[in-house]
Structure formats: structure tokens, C-alpha cells
PDB file of C-alpha atoms in Angstrom:
ATOM      1  CA  MET A  30     139.663 197.917 -68.018  1.00 58.00           C
ATOM      2  CA  ASP A  31     138.952 194.332 -65.728  1.00 78.00           C
ATOM      3  CA  ALA A  32     137.869 195.078 -62.152  1.00 88.00           C
ATOM      4  CA  PRO A  33     140.355 196.775 -60.403  1.00 97.00           C
ATOM      5  CA  ARG A  34     143.213 194.488 -58.469  1.00 98.00           C
ATOM      6  CA  ILE A  35     142.213 195.892 -54.783  1.00 98.00           C
ATOM      7  CA  VAL A  36     143.299 195.901 -51.157  1.00 98.00           C
ATOM      8  CA  PHE A  37     141.963 197.064 -48.819  1.00 98.00           C
ATOM      9  CA  MET A  38     143.414 198.362 -45.364  1.00 98.00           C
ATOM     10  CA  GLY A  39     141.202 199.216 -42.071  1.00 98.00           C
ATOM     11  CA  THR A  40     139.988 198.007 -38.085  1.00 97.00           C
ATOM     12  CA  PRO A  41     137.372 199.702 -37.069  1.00 97.00           C
ATOM     13  CA  ASP A  42     133.051 199.707 -37.321  1.00 97.00           C
ATOM     14  CA  PHE A  43     133.923 203.253 -39.514  1.00 98.00           C
ATOM     15  CA  ALA A  44     135.564 201.071 -42.293  1.00 98.00           C
ATOM     16  CA  VAL A  45     132.958 198.017 -42.415  1.00 98.00           C
ATOM     17  CA  PRO A  46     130.377 199.558 -44.914  1.00 98.00           C
ATOM     18  CA  SER A  47     133.420 200.726 -46.616  1.00 98.00           C
ATOM     19  CA  LEU A  48     134.562 196.981 -47.299  1.00 98.00           C
ATOM     20  CA  ASP A  49     131.086 195.923 -47.841  1.00 98.00           C
ATOM     21  CA  ALA A  50     130.506 198.200 -50.443  1.00 98.00           C
ATOM     22  CA  LEU A  51     133.006 196.744 -52.753  1.00 98.00           C
ATOM     23  CA  VAL A  52     131.908 193.318 -52.666  1.00 98.00           C
ATOM     24  CA  GLU A  53     128.185 194.281 -53.379  1.00 98.00           C
ATOM     25  CA  ALA A  54     129.139 196.090 -56.330  1.00 97.00           C
ATOM     26  CA  GLY A  55     131.992 193.596 -57.954  1.00 97.00           C
ATOM     27  CA  LEU A  56     135.066 194.702 -56.341  1.00 98.00           C
ATOM     28  CA  ALA A  57     136.160 192.978 -54.066  1.00 98.00           C
ATOM     29  CA  PRO A  58     139.861 193.396 -52.140  1.00 98.00           C
ATOM     30  CA  VAL A  59     142.172 190.305 -53.905  1.00 98.00           C
ATOM     31  CA  ALA A  60     143.344 191.362 -49.900  1.00 98.00           C
ATOM     32  CA  VAL A  61     142.008 192.598 -46.483  1.00 98.00           C
ATOM     33  CA  VAL A  62     144.924 194.048 -44.512  1.00 98.00           C
ATOM     34  CA  THR A  63     143.977 194.815 -40.560  1.00 98.00           C
ATOM     35  CA  VAL A  64     145.838 195.304 -37.414  1.00 97.00           C
ATOM     36  CA  PRO A  65     146.634 191.598 -34.998  1.00 97.00           C
ATOM     37  CA  ASP A  66     143.961 190.528 -33.077  1.00 96.00           C
ATOM     38  CA  LYS A  67     144.284 190.851 -29.501  1.00 91.00           C
ATOM     39  CA  PRO A  68     142.983 191.410 -25.799  1.00 86.00           C
ATOM     40  CA  ALA A  69     139.689 193.906 -25.454  1.00 77.00           C
ATOM     41  CA  GLY A  70     137.138 193.978 -22.569  1.00 73.00           C
ATOM     42  CA  ARG A  71     137.362 193.473 -18.699  1.00 73.00           C
ATOM     43  CA  GLY A  72     137.838 189.777 -19.159  1.00 77.00           C
ATOM     44  CA  GLN A  73     140.652 190.676 -21.955  1.00 78.00           C
ATOM     45  CA  THR A  74     139.338 187.473 -24.229  1.00 87.00           C
ATOM     46  CA  VAL A  75     141.607 187.747 -27.307  1.00 89.00           C
ATOM     47  CA  ARG A  76     139.539 189.729 -30.415  1.00 93.00           C
ATOM     48  CA  ALA A  77     139.554 190.870 -33.875  1.00 96.00           C
ATOM     49  CA  SER A  78     139.378 193.680 -35.349  1.00 97.00           C
ATOM     50  CA  ALA A  79     135.844 194.579 -36.846  1.00 97.00           C
ATOM     51  CA  VAL A  80     137.205 194.257 -40.481  1.00 98.00           C
ATOM     52  CA  LYS A  81     138.938 190.983 -39.999  1.00 98.00           C
ATOM     53  CA  ARG A  82     135.142 189.713 -39.181  1.00 98.00           C
ATOM     54  CA  ALA A  83     133.503 191.611 -41.677  1.00 98.00           C
ATOM     55  CA  ALA A  84     136.899 190.000 -44.714  1.00 98.00           C
ATOM     56  CA  GLU A  85     135.620 186.713 -42.713  1.00 98.00           C
ATOM     57  CA  ARG A  86     132.448 187.085 -43.305  1.00 98.00           C
ATOM     58  CA  HIS A  87     133.217 187.492 -47.434  1.00 98.00           C
ATOM     59  CA  GLY A  88     135.464 184.626 -47.660  1.00 98.00           C
ATOM     60  CA  LEU A  89     138.583 187.204 -48.469  1.00 98.00           C
ATOM     61  CA  PRO A  90     142.107 186.371 -47.494  1.00 98.00           C
ATOM     62  CA  VAL A  91     143.479 188.648 -43.924  1.00 98.00           C
ATOM     63  CA  LEU A  92     146.930 190.251 -43.701  1.00 98.00           C
ATOM     64  CA  GLN A  93     147.418 191.246 -39.787  1.00 98.00           C
ATOM     65  CA  PRO A  94     151.413 193.242 -39.933  1.00 97.00           C
ATOM     66  CA  ALA A  95     152.725 193.691 -36.269  1.00 96.00           C
ATOM     67  CA  SER A  96     154.081 196.833 -37.871  1.00 97.00           C
ATOM     68  CA  VAL A  97     154.071 198.706 -41.641  1.00 97.00           C
ATOM     69  CA  LYS A  98     157.036 199.650 -41.484  1.00 96.00           C
ATOM     70  CA  ASP A  99     158.705 195.831 -41.979  1.00 97.00           C
ATOM     71  CA  PRO A 100     160.248 195.370 -44.951  1.00 97.00           C
ATOM     72  CA  ALA A 101     159.079 192.282 -44.961  1.00 97.00           C
ATOM     73  CA  PHE A 102     154.811 193.773 -45.368  1.00 98.00           C
ATOM     74  CA  ALA A 103     155.787 196.134 -48.241  1.00 97.00           C
ATOM     75  CA  GLU A 104     157.267 193.398 -49.781  1.00 97.00           C
ATOM     76  CA  GLU A 105     153.395 191.279 -49.370  1.00 97.00           C
ATOM     77  CA  VAL A 106     151.665 194.238 -50.486  1.00 98.00           C
ATOM     78  CA  ALA A 107     153.863 194.678 -53.981  1.00 98.00           C
ATOM     79  CA  ALA A 108     153.266 190.458 -54.578  1.00 98.00           C
ATOM     80  CA  LEU A 109     149.318 191.071 -54.235  1.00 98.00           C
ATOM     81  CA  GLU A 110     150.030 193.434 -58.260  1.00 98.00           C
ATOM     82  CA  PRO A 111     147.179 195.882 -56.309  1.00 98.00           C
ATOM     83  CA  ASP A 112     145.890 198.347 -58.789  1.00 98.00           C
ATOM     84  CA  VAL A 113     144.341 200.765 -55.719  1.00 98.00           C
ATOM     85  CA  LEU A 114     144.897 201.116 -52.603  1.00 98.00           C
ATOM     86  CA  ALA A 115     141.795 201.867 -50.540  1.00 98.00           C
ATOM     87  CA  VAL A 116     143.026 203.112 -46.607  1.00 98.00           C
ATOM     88  CA  VAL A 117     139.855 203.326 -44.318  1.00 98.00           C
ATOM     89  CA  ALA A 118     141.152 203.794 -40.819  1.00 97.00           C
ATOM     90  CA  PHE A 119     143.668 202.271 -40.459  1.00 97.00           C
ATOM     91  CA  ARG A 120     148.015 203.195 -39.174  1.00 94.00           C
ATOM     92  CA  ILE A 121     150.445 205.722 -41.739  1.00 95.00           C
ATOM     93  CA  LEU A 122     151.958 203.874 -44.288  1.00 97.00           C
ATOM     94  CA  PRO A 123     154.817 203.769 -45.212  1.00 96.00           C
ATOM     95  CA  PRO A 124     155.904 204.605 -48.978  1.00 96.00           C
ATOM     96  CA  ALA A 125     157.028 201.578 -50.128  1.00 96.00           C
ATOM     97  CA  VAL A 126     153.684 199.953 -48.762  1.00 97.00           C
ATOM     98  CA  PHE A 127     151.175 203.358 -50.602  1.00 97.00           C
ATOM     99  CA  GLU A 128     153.180 203.101 -53.864  1.00 96.00           C
ATOM    100  CA  ALA A 129     153.090 199.716 -53.946  1.00 97.00           C
ATOM    101  CA  ALA A 130     149.840 199.946 -55.908  1.00 98.00           C
ATOM    102  CA  ARG A 131     149.727 200.939 -60.120  1.00 97.00           C
ATOM    103  CA  LEU A 132     147.088 203.485 -60.047  1.00 98.00           C
ATOM    104  CA  GLY A 133     146.968 204.707 -56.296  1.00 97.00           C
ATOM    105  CA  ALA A 134     146.590 204.609 -53.106  1.00 98.00           C
ATOM    106  CA  PHE A 135     144.061 206.543 -51.683  1.00 98.00           C
ATOM    107  CA  ASN A 136     142.444 207.647 -47.463  1.00 98.00           C
ATOM    108  CA  LEU A 137     138.743 207.630 -46.493  1.00 98.00           C
ATOM    109  CA  HIS A 138     138.688 210.775 -44.353  1.00 98.00           C
ATOM    110  CA  GLY A 139     135.954 212.073 -42.138  1.00 98.00           C
ATOM    111  CA  SER A 140     135.690 215.383 -42.574  1.00 98.00           C
ATOM    112  CA  LEU A 141     135.956 218.060 -45.237  1.00 98.00           C
ATOM    113  CA  LEU A 142     139.529 218.332 -45.588  1.00 98.00           C
ATOM    114  CA  PRO A 143     141.162 220.297 -45.015  1.00 98.00           C
ATOM    115  CA  ALA A 144     139.260 221.177 -42.139  1.00 98.00           C
ATOM    116  CA  TYR A 145     139.794 218.664 -39.394  1.00 98.00           C
ATOM    117  CA  ARG A 146     143.295 217.240 -41.117  1.00 98.00           C
ATOM    118  CA  GLY A 147     144.256 214.359 -37.743  1.00 97.00           C
ATOM    119  CA  ALA A 148     143.194 211.742 -35.683  1.00 96.00           C
ATOM    120  CA  ALA A 149     139.663 213.051 -34.273  1.00 98.00           C
ATOM    121  CA  PRO A 150     138.380 214.229 -37.133  1.00 98.00           C
ATOM    122  CA  ILE A 151     133.982 214.467 -35.365  1.00 98.00           C
ATOM    123  CA  GLN A 152     135.077 214.654 -32.626  1.00 98.00           C
ATOM    124  CA  ARG A 153     137.158 217.983 -32.944  1.00 98.00           C
ATOM    125  CA  ALA A 154     133.764 218.966 -35.712  1.00 98.00           C
ATOM    126  CA  LEU A 155     131.591 218.831 -32.932  1.00 98.00           C
ATOM    127  CA  MET A 156     133.283 220.313 -29.994  1.00 98.00           C
ATOM    128  CA  ASP A 157     133.387 223.531 -32.221  1.00 98.00           C
ATOM    129  CA  GLY A 158     129.305 223.422 -33.017  1.00 98.00           C
ATOM    130  CA  VAL A 159     129.588 222.461 -36.529  1.00 98.00           C
ATOM    131  CA  GLU A 160     126.109 222.318 -39.405  1.00 98.00           C
ATOM    132  CA  GLU A 161     128.166 220.456 -41.632  1.00 98.00           C
ATOM    133  CA  THR A 162     130.364 217.810 -42.415  1.00 98.00           C
ATOM    134  CA  GLY A 163     131.304 215.490 -44.286  1.00 98.00           C
ATOM    135  CA  VAL A 164     133.608 212.532 -46.129  1.00 98.00           C
ATOM    136  CA  THR A 165     136.626 212.955 -48.429  1.00 98.00           C
ATOM    137  CA  THR A 166     138.719 210.480 -50.138  1.00 98.00           C
ATOM    138  CA  PHE A 167     141.867 211.697 -51.470  1.00 98.00           C
ATOM    139  CA  PHE A 168     145.877 210.650 -52.635  1.00 98.00           C
ATOM    140  CA  LEU A 169     147.704 209.538 -49.872  1.00 98.00           C
ATOM    141  CA  GLN A 170     151.627 211.543 -49.589  1.00 95.00           C
ATOM    142  CA  ARG A 171     154.008 211.694 -47.303  1.00 93.00           C
ATOM    143  CA  THR A 172     152.393 214.557 -44.966  1.00 94.00           C
ATOM    144  CA  VAL A 173     149.615 212.897 -43.260  1.00 93.00           C
ATOM    145  CA  ASP A 174     145.699 214.012 -44.515  1.00 96.00           C
ATOM    146  CA  THR A 175     147.786 216.589 -47.157  1.00 97.00           C
ATOM    147  CA  GLY A 176     147.327 214.096 -50.268  1.00 97.00           C
ATOM    148  CA  ASN A 177     144.986 215.416 -53.716  1.00 98.00           C
ATOM    149  CA  VAL A 178     141.669 215.487 -52.827  1.00 98.00           C
ATOM    150  CA  ILE A 179     139.171 213.206 -55.216  1.00 98.00           C
ATOM    151  CA  LEU A 180     135.764 213.893 -53.290  1.00 98.00           C
ATOM    152  CA  ARG A 181     133.834 214.794 -50.841  1.00 98.00           C
ATOM    153  CA  ARG A 182     130.886 214.171 -49.599  1.00 98.00           C
ATOM    154  CA  ARG A 183     128.952 215.963 -47.185  1.00 98.00           C
ATOM    155  CA  ILE A 184     125.930 215.855 -44.493  1.00 98.00           C
ATOM    156  CA  THR A 185     123.993 218.499 -42.333  1.00 98.00           C
ATOM    157  CA  VAL A 186     124.988 217.852 -38.112  1.00 98.00           C
ATOM    158  CA  GLY A 187     121.919 218.298 -36.175  1.00 98.00           C
ATOM    159  CA  PRO A 188     122.036 220.744 -32.428  1.00 97.00           C
ATOM    160  CA  ASP A 189     121.846 217.774 -30.802  1.00 97.00           C
ATOM    161  CA  ASP A 190     123.847 215.334 -32.455  1.00 98.00           C
ATOM    162  CA  THR A 191     126.320 212.865 -31.048  1.00 98.00           C
ATOM    163  CA  ALA A 192     129.245 211.634 -32.512  1.00 98.00           C
ATOM    164  CA  GLY A 193     128.191 207.872 -32.695  1.00 98.00           C
ATOM    165  CA  ASP A 194     125.506 209.771 -34.792  1.00 98.00           C
ATOM    166  CA  VAL A 195     128.006 211.410 -36.952  1.00 98.00           C
ATOM    167  CA  HIS A 196     130.100 208.045 -37.461  1.00 98.00           C
ATOM    168  CA  ASP A 197     126.710 206.333 -37.998  1.00 98.00           C
ATOM    169  CA  ARG A 198     126.323 208.694 -40.517  1.00 98.00           C
ATOM    170  CA  LEU A 199     129.759 208.934 -42.030  1.00 98.00           C
ATOM    171  CA  ALA A 200     131.054 205.720 -42.329  1.00 98.00           C
ATOM    172  CA  GLU A 201     127.549 204.948 -44.511  1.00 98.00           C
ATOM    173  CA  VAL A 202     128.508 208.252 -46.668  1.00 98.00           C
ATOM    174  CA  GLY A 203     131.445 207.277 -47.011  1.00 98.00           C
ATOM    175  CA  ALA A 204     131.384 203.708 -47.908  1.00 98.00           C
ATOM    176  CA  GLU A 205     128.999 205.336 -51.444  1.00 98.00           C
ATOM    177  CA  ALA A 206     132.200 207.464 -51.594  1.00 98.00           C
ATOM    178  CA  VAL A 207     135.160 204.546 -52.014  1.00 98.00           C
ATOM    179  CA  VAL A 208     132.694 202.598 -53.754  1.00 98.00           C
ATOM    180  CA  GLU A 209     132.695 205.793 -56.522  1.00 98.00           C
ATOM    181  CA  THR A 210     136.787 206.736 -55.786  1.00 98.00           C
ATOM    182  CA  VAL A 211     137.863 202.989 -56.915  1.00 98.00           C
ATOM    183  CA  ARG A 212     135.976 203.310 -60.313  1.00 98.00           C
ATOM    184  CA  GLN A 213     137.149 206.776 -61.494  1.00 97.00           C
ATOM    185  CA  ILE A 214     140.970 205.899 -60.319  1.00 98.00           C
ATOM    186  CA  ALA A 215     140.334 202.768 -62.313  1.00 97.00           C
ATOM    187  CA  ALA A 216     138.134 204.454 -65.200  1.00 96.00           C
ATOM    188  CA  GLY A 217     141.158 207.173 -65.313  1.00 96.00           C
ATOM    189  CA  THR A 218     139.069 209.488 -64.798  1.00 96.00           C
ATOM    190  CA  ALA A 219     139.609 210.646 -61.172  1.00 97.00           C
ATOM    191  CA  GLU A 220     139.476 214.522 -60.739  1.00 94.00           C
ATOM    192  CA  ALA A 221     141.660 215.110 -57.500  1.00 96.00           C
ATOM    193  CA  GLU A 222     142.536 218.166 -56.990  1.00 97.00           C
ATOM    194  CA  PRO A 223     145.051 220.227 -54.144  1.00 98.00           C
ATOM    195  CA  GLN A 224     144.137 221.201 -51.212  1.00 98.00           C
ATOM    196  CA  ASP A 225     144.549 224.985 -49.822  1.00 97.00           C
ATOM    197  CA  ASP A 226     146.482 224.488 -45.988  1.00 96.00           C
ATOM    198  CA  ALA A 227     145.017 227.953 -45.768  1.00 97.00           C
ATOM    199  CA  LEU A 228     141.923 226.666 -44.879  1.00 97.00           C
ATOM    200  CA  ALA A 229     143.116 223.747 -43.081  1.00 98.00           C
ATOM    201  CA  SER A 230     142.216 223.025 -39.228  1.00 98.00           C
ATOM    202  CA  PRO A 231     144.136 220.560 -36.753  1.00 97.00           C
ATOM    203  CA  ALA A 232     141.736 217.124 -35.320  1.00 98.00           C
ATOM    204  CA  PRO A 233     143.859 215.567 -32.504  1.00 97.00           C
ATOM    205  CA  LYS A 234     143.725 213.092 -31.159  1.00 97.00           C
ATOM    206  CA  ILE A 235     140.852 213.238 -27.875  1.00 97.00           C
ATOM    207  CA  PHE A 236     143.611 212.460 -24.552  1.00 97.00           C
ATOM    208  CA  ARG A 237     142.021 212.428 -20.892  1.00 96.00           C
ATOM    209  CA  GLU A 238     142.226 215.978 -20.221  1.00 96.00           C
ATOM    210  CA  ASP A 239     140.524 217.276 -23.200  1.00 97.00           C
ATOM    211  CA  ALA A 240     137.940 215.577 -22.413  1.00 98.00           C
ATOM    212  CA  LEU A 241     137.189 217.076 -18.651  1.00 97.00           C
ATOM    213  CA  LEU A 242     134.350 219.362 -18.925  1.00 98.00           C
ATOM    214  CA  ASP A 243     134.433 223.668 -17.737  1.00 97.00           C
ATOM    215  CA  TRP A 244     131.128 224.590 -16.432  1.00 97.00           C
ATOM    216  CA  SER A 245     132.348 228.051 -16.858  1.00 96.00           C
ATOM    217  CA  GLN A 246     131.523 228.062 -20.838  1.00 97.00           C
ATOM    218  CA  PRO A 247     128.355 229.341 -22.088  1.00 97.00           C
ATOM    219  CA  ALA A 248     125.655 226.163 -21.772  1.00 98.00           C
ATOM    220  CA  ARG A 249     126.522 225.913 -25.903  1.00 98.00           C
ATOM    221  CA  ALA A 250     129.758 225.254 -25.820  1.00 98.00           C
ATOM    222  CA  VAL A 251     129.931 222.948 -22.944  1.00 98.00           C
ATOM    223  CA  HIS A 252     126.327 220.677 -24.647  1.00 98.00           C
ATOM    224  CA  ASN A 253     128.724 220.947 -27.692  1.00 98.00           C
ATOM    225  CA  HIS A 254     131.808 219.163 -25.341  1.00 98.00           C
ATOM    226  CA  VAL A 255     129.421 216.526 -24.085  1.00 98.00           C
ATOM    227  CA  ARG A 256     127.883 215.299 -28.289  1.00 98.00           C
ATOM    228  CA  ALA A 257     131.176 215.803 -28.995  1.00 98.00           C
ATOM    229  CA  LEU A 258     132.814 213.106 -27.238  1.00 98.00           C
ATOM    230  CA  SER A 259     129.362 210.486 -27.200  1.00 98.00           C
ATOM    231  CA  PRO A 260     129.470 207.744 -26.370  1.00 96.00           C
ATOM    232  CA  TYR A 261     133.405 207.413 -26.467  1.00 94.00           C
ATOM    233  CA  PRO A 262     135.854 208.532 -24.811  1.00 96.00           C
ATOM    234  CA  GLY A 263     132.897 210.663 -23.354  1.00 97.00           C
ATOM    235  CA  ALA A 264     132.748 214.036 -21.394  1.00 98.00           C
ATOM    236  CA  TRP A 265     133.374 213.950 -17.735  1.00 98.00           C
ATOM    237  CA  THR A 266     133.118 216.092 -14.359  1.00 97.00           C
ATOM    238  CA  THR A 267     133.683 214.654 -10.494  1.00 96.00           C
ATOM    239  CA  TRP A 268     131.747 214.722  -7.352  1.00 93.00           C
ATOM    240  CA  GLU A 269     132.740 213.959  -4.235  1.00 90.00           C
ATOM    241  CA  GLY A 270     135.850 213.064  -5.249  1.00 90.00           C
ATOM    242  CA  GLU A 271     134.634 210.202  -7.946  1.00 93.00           C
ATOM    243  CA  THR A 272     134.590 210.753 -11.889  1.00 96.00           C
ATOM    244  CA  LEU A 273     130.979 211.549 -13.650  1.00 97.00           C
ATOM    245  CA  LYS A 274     130.648 210.887 -17.132  1.00 98.00           C
ATOM    246  CA  VAL A 275     128.413 213.318 -18.815  1.00 98.00           C
ATOM    247  CA  LEU A 276     126.813 211.952 -21.633  1.00 98.00           C
ATOM    248  CA  ARG A 277     123.685 213.054 -23.241  1.00 98.00           C
ATOM    249  CA  THR A 278     123.225 216.397 -22.814  1.00 98.00           C
ATOM    250  CA  ARG A 279     120.580 219.610 -23.967  1.00 97.00           C
ATOM    251  CA  PHE A 280     120.887 222.815 -23.633  1.00 97.00           C
ATOM    252  CA  GLU A 281     119.303 225.615 -21.835  1.00 95.00           C
ATOM    253  CA  GLU A 282     118.497 228.893 -22.159  1.00 93.00           C
ATOM    254  CA  ALA A 283     118.242 230.098 -18.363  1.00 87.00           C
ATOM    255  CA  ARG A 284     119.579 231.290 -16.098  1.00 88.00           C
ATOM    256  CA  LEU A 285     120.368 229.234 -12.582  1.00 91.00           C
ATOM    257  CA  ASP A 286     121.220 230.356  -9.242  1.00 86.00           C
ATOM    258  CA  GLY A 287     125.001 230.086  -8.016  1.00 90.00           C
ATOM    259  CA  PRO A 288     128.581 229.567 -10.618  1.00 95.00           C
ATOM    260  CA  PRO A 289     128.784 227.341 -12.674  1.00 96.00           C
ATOM    261  CA  GLY A 290     128.671 223.249 -12.098  1.00 96.00           C
ATOM    262  CA  ARG A 291     125.902 224.185  -9.873  1.00 96.00           C
ATOM    263  CA  VAL A 292     123.320 221.643  -9.439  1.00 96.00           C
ATOM    264  CA  THR A 293     119.697 222.696  -9.084  1.00 96.00           C
ATOM    265  CA  VAL A 294     117.148 219.879  -9.088  1.00 96.00           C
ATOM    266  CA  ASP A 295     113.790 221.030 -10.862  1.00 93.00           C
ATOM    267  CA  ASP A 296     110.629 218.583 -10.713  1.00 92.00           C
ATOM    268  CA  GLY A 297     112.613 215.626 -11.430  1.00 92.00           C
ATOM    269  CA  ARG A 298     115.125 217.351 -14.528  1.00 96.00           C
ATOM    270  CA  MET A 299     119.262 217.228 -13.601  1.00 97.00           C
ATOM    271  CA  LEU A 300     120.470 221.192 -14.762  1.00 97.00           C
ATOM    272  CA  VAL A 301     123.584 222.238 -14.461  1.00 97.00           C
ATOM    273  CA  ALA A 302     124.071 226.027 -14.539  1.00 97.00           C
ATOM    274  CA  CYS A 303     127.525 227.011 -17.265  1.00 97.00           C
ATOM    275  CA  GLY A 304     128.972 230.016 -18.133  1.00 96.00           C
ATOM    276  CA  ALA A 305     126.014 231.642 -19.761  1.00 96.00           C
ATOM    277  CA  ASP A 306     122.333 229.691 -19.175  1.00 97.00           C
ATOM    278  CA  ALA A 307     122.427 225.937 -18.133  1.00 97.00           C
ATOM    279  CA  VAL A 308     122.579 222.450 -19.757  1.00 98.00           C
ATOM    280  CA  GLU A 309     120.051 219.534 -18.215  1.00 98.00           C
ATOM    281  CA  VAL A 310     122.101 216.806 -17.909  1.00 98.00           C
ATOM    282  CA  LEU A 311     120.012 213.496 -19.473  1.00 98.00           C
ATOM    283  CA  GLU A 312     122.336 210.367 -19.556  1.00 98.00           C
ATOM    284  CA  VAL A 313     125.591 210.179 -17.106  1.00 98.00           C
ATOM    285  CA  GLN A 314     127.984 207.391 -15.948  1.00 97.00           C
ATOM    286  CA  ARG A 315     129.866 206.889 -12.703  1.00 95.00           C
ATOM    287  CA  GLU A 316     132.858 205.498 -12.010  1.00 92.00           C
ATOM    288  CA  GLY A 317     132.401 201.180 -12.151  1.00 90.00           C
ATOM    289  CA  LYS A 318     128.895 201.665 -13.188  1.00 93.00           C
ATOM    290  CA  ARG A 319     126.875 201.336 -16.290  1.00 94.00           C
ATOM    291  CA  ARG A 320     125.297 204.571 -17.901  1.00 96.00           C
ATOM    292  CA  MET A 321     121.725 205.431 -16.916  1.00 97.00           C
ATOM    293  CA  ASP A 322     119.502 208.075 -17.089  1.00 97.00           C
ATOM    294  CA  ALA A 323     120.114 210.892 -15.014  1.00 96.00           C
ATOM    295  CA  ALA A 324     116.456 210.285 -12.993  1.00 95.00           C
ATOM    296  CA  ASP A 325     117.946 207.238 -12.010  1.00 95.00           C
ATOM    297  CA  PHE A 326     121.191 208.776 -11.528  1.00 96.00           C
ATOM    298  CA  LEU A 327     119.252 211.614  -8.998  1.00 95.00           C
ATOM    299  CA  ASN A 328     117.275 209.103  -7.254  1.00 93.00           C
ATOM    300  CA  GLY A 329     121.231 207.443  -5.199  1.00 88.00           C
ATOM    301  CA  ALA A 330     122.603 210.765  -5.892  1.00 89.00           C
ATOM    302  CA  ASP A 331     121.615 214.307  -3.608  1.00 91.00           C
ATOM    303  CA  VAL A 332     122.917 216.735  -5.612  1.00 93.00           C
ATOM    304  CA  ASP A 333     120.659 218.830  -5.294  1.00 94.00           C
ATOM    305  CA  GLY A 334     122.479 222.565  -4.541  1.00 93.00           C
ATOM    306  CA  ALA A 335     125.650 221.252  -5.153  1.00 93.00           C
ATOM    307  CA  THR A 336     128.597 221.970  -7.240  1.00 94.00           C
ATOM    308  CA  ILE A 337     129.917 219.243  -9.591  1.00 95.00           C
ATOM    309  CA  GLY A 338     133.587 219.852 -11.561  1.00 90.00           C
ATOM    310  CA  THR A 339     135.673 221.859 -11.924  1.00 58.00           C
ATOM    311  CA  SER A 340     135.987 225.193 -13.869  1.00 42.00           C
ATOM    312  CA  ALA A 341     139.491 224.290 -16.104  1.00 40.00           C
TER     313      ALA A 341
END
């Protein structure tokens, strides 16, 4: 058959490699859908999404609906006569939109479904200390993240990998999965299989309270919490009445004096006691300041012997 008519939907950096890969594979979408431009940063400068910038780089038409639930948007998508809707890190779509695709609509999800259904699959997986994760493409249906699986791609996760590291690798692996999924759907060879709901686990959105460090947990759990939230939004604790983000740590099999949260400075290293063992803090960010190495933090902060944070 001729190249399928694809409508691509996405917003953040995670979706850009998938859009690029489709274009490079000769599968350029007939339109790209993303969020409206909005103010961002301290100066509140109006900025386009990463996907819009990529679409403009490729010379592709861009749609920016204020609401995907607006019937006019569903009509606009239907007018494009899409064969396939490819969705990567976009909003939850109503059936009137995703059912407009003649051959089907699919989503790329950042986990090995049915594990980690939800808005924060990478962060929640790293919090659990997984050694393997991946991406899944699946056909959209009315219940979020529950559709029939088309394919999965796996990666290994190292003990010190951050969410940022895993995000970038999954974006690249996901791009390959998106191209292969489009090809299978267009050729009629996609063999989708139902998800086993008994194996499902949730990956709810991360809120501020979820990022609070609990030093009474074992050091391995504390370390996993830090790397799961790095670089954003950042795990946090408190010191001298202010928020202190902890962005990078190293597990230490060591027993330190004092309660969980007690800091020991040893030969320029910032060690923090946990419920079992300790972590070495490698990178932090004080309120209103830039990220800094722990060594730079120690130069301006007298924390040796102090107890930071609270045990949740």
C-alpha cells in the first residue's frame, strides 16, 4: 500500500526522536498535534513545545487545540483522513479523536506494560529499583494504558542510572518502536495481545510530597528515590529551614554514628546516615541556587554532625 496517512501527537522532548524517526523512515505525518504555546521560565517567555519546534524543522503542519475534548478538534482530525494516529507523551484523547484513524491509534508508553500504568512510569520504576524496563506500543482504548500490546522493547537499568538517563535511552528505543509499529499496522501484520490486568502496577503522577526523602529508609531505597527524581523534580530534604534538593547520590555500605539524616563529612565527602547503611551525597541544589557538587556545598555550609530533613 501507499505510505499511510499518519497524524502524530506529542509534546515534550521524549516525543521528538519518534517524530524525527518517522520522517527519516519516509513516514512523515500529514499533521502534528501538540499543546498551545505557553509562557515558561522566570521571564515567562512564550515558548513552543519541543514537538512543535521539531515539526517546524521538518516543515510539517501543526495543530494546537486548546482542548482535545472540543468536538471541533475531533472534526479537524477526521478531516485529515488519517490511517494511523501515533501518540507519544500527549494528553488523554476522547474516543471521537482516536477512533478517527482508519487502521487504529496507538500510544508509546515508557514501561513494559502492564507494569507501571500511569503518568510517571520511569520515576516509579526507578523508585522500585528495577534492573530492566522498556517501552510498549499499544492500541488506544477508553481506559488509559490498558489497550492491546503491539510490541515491547527492553533496556537494562544500572544501579546508578537516573530518570534522566533512562528517559533519554527510552526515547531512542521508543522511536524505533514507533516506526516499526506504524509499519506493522500499515501492513496489517500487527499481532496485538491483551494485557494481563493481574500483573498491572500503578505509576501515578509525582507530587511534591512524593519527592520528600525519608532517611529512615535503607540507603539503597534512599539512593533509588534520589535517582528516580533526578534531574526533575528532584528529591528533597530540609536544612536550616529551607528546602535542599538532593540530585545525585552513591550507595555506601557503611554504619555511621547518629540517627537517620545525620551528616558526616569525611575527607571532603558528604555522607548521610540512613535506616541501614548510608549514602554519599554528590550533588545538591539549595533554594534559589543552581545545582552544585557536594564539595562546593560543603565549602559554604557547616553540616558536619547536623541532622538534615525529617523522617516521614
